Amino acid sequence: MDFLSDFLTLFLGKLQSPTMGFLIGGMVVAAVNSELQIPDAIYKFIVFMLLIKVGLSGGIAIRNANLTEMLLPGLFAVVTGILIVFIGRYTLAKLPKVRVVDAIATAGLFGAVSGSTLAAALTLLESEGVKYEAWAAALYPFMDIPALVTAIVLASVYTSKQRDNALESLSKQEYLSKQRVTAGGYPNQRRIERRITASGYPKDPRDTAGARVRIWPIIQESLQGSALSALLLGLALGLLTRPESVYESFFNPLFRGLLSILMLVMGMEATTRLGELRKVGQWYALYSFVAPLLHGFIAFGLGMIAHITTGFSLGGVVILATIAASSSDISGPPTLRAGIPSANPSAYIGSSTAVGTPVALALGIPLFIGLAQALGG
Amino acid sequence: MDFLSDFLTLFLGKLQSPTMGFLIGGMVVAAVNSELQIPDAIYKFIVFMLLIKVGLSGGIAIRNANLTEMLLPGLFAVVTGILIVFIGRYTLAKLPKVRVVDAIATAGLFGAVSGSTLAAALTLLESEGVKYEAWAAALYPFMDIPALVTAIVLASVYTSKQRDNALESLSKQEYLSKQRVTAGGYPNQRRIERRITASGYPKDPRDTAGARVRIWPIIQESLQGSALSALLLGLALGLLTRPESVYESFFNPLFRGLLSILMLVMGMEATTRLGELRKVGQWYALYSFVAPLLHGFIAFGLGMIAHITTGFSLGGVVILATIAASSSDISGPPTLRAGIPSANPSAYIGSSTAVGTPVALALGIPLFIGLAQALGG
Amino acid sequence: MDFLSDFLTLFLGKLQSPTMGFLIGGMVVAAVNSELQIPDAIYKFIVFMLLIKVGLSGGIAIRNANLTEMLLPGLFAVVTGILIVFIGRYTLAKLPKVRVVDAIATAGLFGAVSGSTLAAALTLLESEGVKYEAWAAALYPFMDIPALVTAIVLASVYTSKQRDNALESLSKQEYLSKQRVTAGGYPNQRRIERRITASGYPKDPRDTAGARVRIWPIIQESLQGSALSALLLGLALGLLTRPESVYESFFNPLFRGLLSILMLVMGMEATTRLGELRKVGQWYALYSFVAPLLHGFIAFGLGMIAHITTGFSLGGVVILATIAASSSDISGPPTLRAGIPSANPSAYIGSSTAVGTPVALALGIPLFIGLAQALGG
């Protein structure tokens, strides 16, 4: 009882934090059709500033860290990233009226990580005085990349199978149609047309075997995305140079303020995308609401194992849970658009931006921190 | 004598403040055709940052304020906003070669409020150590919206009357033309053509009665404008959340610096718009020079009543005078363009940006602060 | 031996500074084809912020400075600017496959000054605790303008001579062709065509005498460029107003951080421009590598004369060497494009951005500071 009431008090207090306030403010501003806008150049620069700051502090921390400490949390990050995609594959994709490739792409985006959500969690942890390993932010790519790779692989496997099935039934029809061709006379064109409709790929079906998904380009593309690039650049600069002076005088002091503005933009974006979500239906809304919390609690549980066995901090557990709960908003969509071209972007982007991210921010993070505080005593 | 010399010393000292320095610097930069430019995205973001800061501090202040204190200043703000438009209607609009709708629109813009001018006054008050109620900045919409609504209503009333007069004379002509129609044969088309030329509206003149000005859409549009939205968002966040941490670490420290850059842009803009003003003539130049000071002193007088009766601070009186002296540069023009489509934007935008705003900034604010200091002892 | 080892230690330490780290980071980011980008509006604003800060501190310093102190360093700045162009004229321009106008334009750009490089030197001097006269940054235009003027004048002189030579040989041909014209019949058109090919100017060759290079417009254009405008605006505001409050609370604290981001952009730009440089050949690469160091050491030597005779600080000597080593990246190219229209922009912009600036930043500045420290004690 005491635990529960403690937890609820902590949870409610968090909703009044400026971070959440700006998020909700942004939603309201967009809902009343205000003309208020943050220019795109400013938005991109703010994201860069936040991620390079997160990277810098991570890099400075790793410089002085015991690398063996990072092994178990890193492994759990990879496991969670892959698991999230499989969960989506066997829940969302099985629901009626949901196209399988759309569902896989959505699950991939929910497995990938949002730098902004991560930044919000770091701010809240600091303002609550919960300690965490600064290198914990560097878990980001260990969940992000495996999730995107898994999603693209699963989608390719599925598409290949569909194609094979289509081919098989095609062969039967072909056999029948050949009988009839003697009467008619344009078999070739008909066959090609049918193949296109069945598989979405106009190329020769015998290529199937050769169409293995190449994993390296997906990883490379993830690393080249602007979000991961900024994070890794910060990490590298933190590790290899002495950026403390510029970190303390510039990147760190501006962090909170820039984050509040980013939250405003994300709130505005969430409202604007609600329409897109409506188009793809209720199942996506349900998934996007449940998934961040479910994924977060799975990662929280894994993090607790690391907490008990290797002394991973409770703040670190919250960070692991947050990156599991978050869904990618900047770097993920272009990778998926290239990797699963047959998926409908409205489905995954709408789900992530309109529901997934607000839920992770406004429910997930306060929940995880409240839980950590209640557990930590 | 002592009062006057005190006042002059105080007034001249203010012209060396960085705020005024950057304003005049911007004018010079544009006058010598420098290629120096502040990108538009930066300009918009700076305006947002200033207004949300003003809103936040207002909201935090109102949270702890006695609301009854705000009644009289709020009422005076509304009265001043309406009065300014009527003054324009019966002075500027009566001058030769001045179109009445242009004059009403210009008066509306001078009644509306400039967030940047307000921000400049707040900075100068702080650097001079003059105290003011932080909620005084929240008087902004109480003058802005009534002024815009009054201007649009007056313009509609005027246009309707013109139309009725035109119709009356039209009816006489119509009577005559009907006589002639027996000879000719295309009366309908002719009538329609004439109506269009007379009133500027191709619709049926019997609609006039139904063409009442609807006030709610004008208010809504003002509130949706980016300037008022940012201010109100800041107010709401200040009232309902606990943004003190981000306010103290981000919005407040950057305020002065961002304002100096905004002043630079406004100075550059003022010089650039001088050409536009020249096109619409000397009467506009005269009005734009006199109006800010006249409006400011009217509001200063009303503010002094509140100072004496309810203890409204002298700094608050300066703020009331400043928002009366200021003319809208961001949110006003689009509202007017939609509300009084027949008015010439060069007239009102040129008057406000090229003369009104610099006069309010460089003469008005130092005058009002000097006066308050001389009065305050 | 002791001097050399001291110097090498100091030099290597500087490469770990955040400024250099971000520069190299930017090069790597671009080399791996990352999508990371700093929006153009942000880049322009950062340059503005840095130069106005440099100007403000210079202006504040000059207000309290002994102007006679500035004479000798100012003179040396002018001399160095002119000398650099002549060096280029008699080295780079004499190399095989190098067009003379391209070489003169490149030398002009290397004589002109980069505000960003100057800003980097100031940061490094401060973090190393090397003292310098704040007005030393105001030496910028004293080298920048003479270099650009000299380059444009030399190019015009060269072009005129070429034209005269072409004309002379043309006259001979004309004489011959006239003989033949009796047989043919379209001499006029042929002559005009030839003149165009020979001189690049389709106008009448007798204008040559009147085509004197007018120097004032070149100076004016330099002063109107965005970089020098921002610097001079800062200088004027520092001299004539009291901007200390806004300088201390805004421009100065943000300086280091913004500079680090600018270095990142410059690093990215350097890698991107390498391709352009490759097109114009190895001689440009060689020149761009050697020139910054050579020019820097010439200015360092002249600066040492001022150090010994008039007490110019060693930090000031480093600044003089840095502005000599730097090559213009923002203001120079448009002036040259207008002033020497026949030169190939890929040649001079590629040389400056891809090699000259990185060499000046990553080798020049640390070398000059290390040298000053080793000399100073």
PDB file of C-alpha atoms in Angstrom, chain B residues 99 101-102 105 152 155-156 159 201 334-345 348:
ATOM      1  CA  ARG B  99      -8.218  56.436 -48.064  1.00  0.00           C
ATOM      2  CA  VAL B 101     -10.010  52.001 -44.987  1.00  0.00           C
ATOM      3  CA  ASP B 102      -6.226  52.425 -45.120  1.00  0.00           C
ATOM      4  CA  ALA B 105      -6.258  49.632 -40.762  1.00  0.00           C
ATOM      5  CA  ILE B 152     -12.175  45.640 -38.459  1.00  0.00           C
ATOM      6  CA  ALA B 155     -13.855  49.358 -41.542  1.00  0.00           C
ATOM      7  CA  SER B 156     -16.850  47.093 -42.182  1.00  0.00           C
ATOM      8  CA  THR B 159     -17.609  49.900 -46.283  1.00  0.00           C
ATOM      9  CA  TYR B 201     -18.315  43.226 -53.970  1.00  0.00           C
ATOM     10  CA  PRO B 334      -2.052  39.089 -41.229  1.00  0.00           C
ATOM     11  CA  THR B 335      -5.186  39.652 -39.138  1.00  0.00           C
ATOM     12  CA  LEU B 336      -5.761  43.003 -40.810  1.00  0.00           C
ATOM     13  CA  ARG B 337      -5.051  41.653 -44.269  1.00  0.00           C
ATOM     14  CA  ALA B 338      -7.810  39.103 -43.720  1.00  0.00           C
ATOM     15  CA  GLY B 339     -10.131  41.457 -41.830  1.00  0.00           C
ATOM     16  CA  ILE B 340      -9.859  44.569 -44.018  1.00  0.00           C
ATOM     17  CA  PRO B 341      -8.913  43.137 -47.408  1.00  0.00           C
ATOM     18  CA  SER B 342      -9.539  46.420 -49.216  1.00  0.00           C
ATOM     19  CA  ALA B 343      -6.852  48.279 -47.234  1.00  0.00           C
ATOM     20  CA  ASN B 344      -3.384  48.743 -48.723  1.00  0.00           C
ATOM     21  CA  PRO B 345      -0.806  46.781 -46.673  1.00  0.00           C
ATOM     22  CA  TYR B 348      -0.112  50.269 -42.501  1.00  0.00           C
TER      23      TYR B 348
END
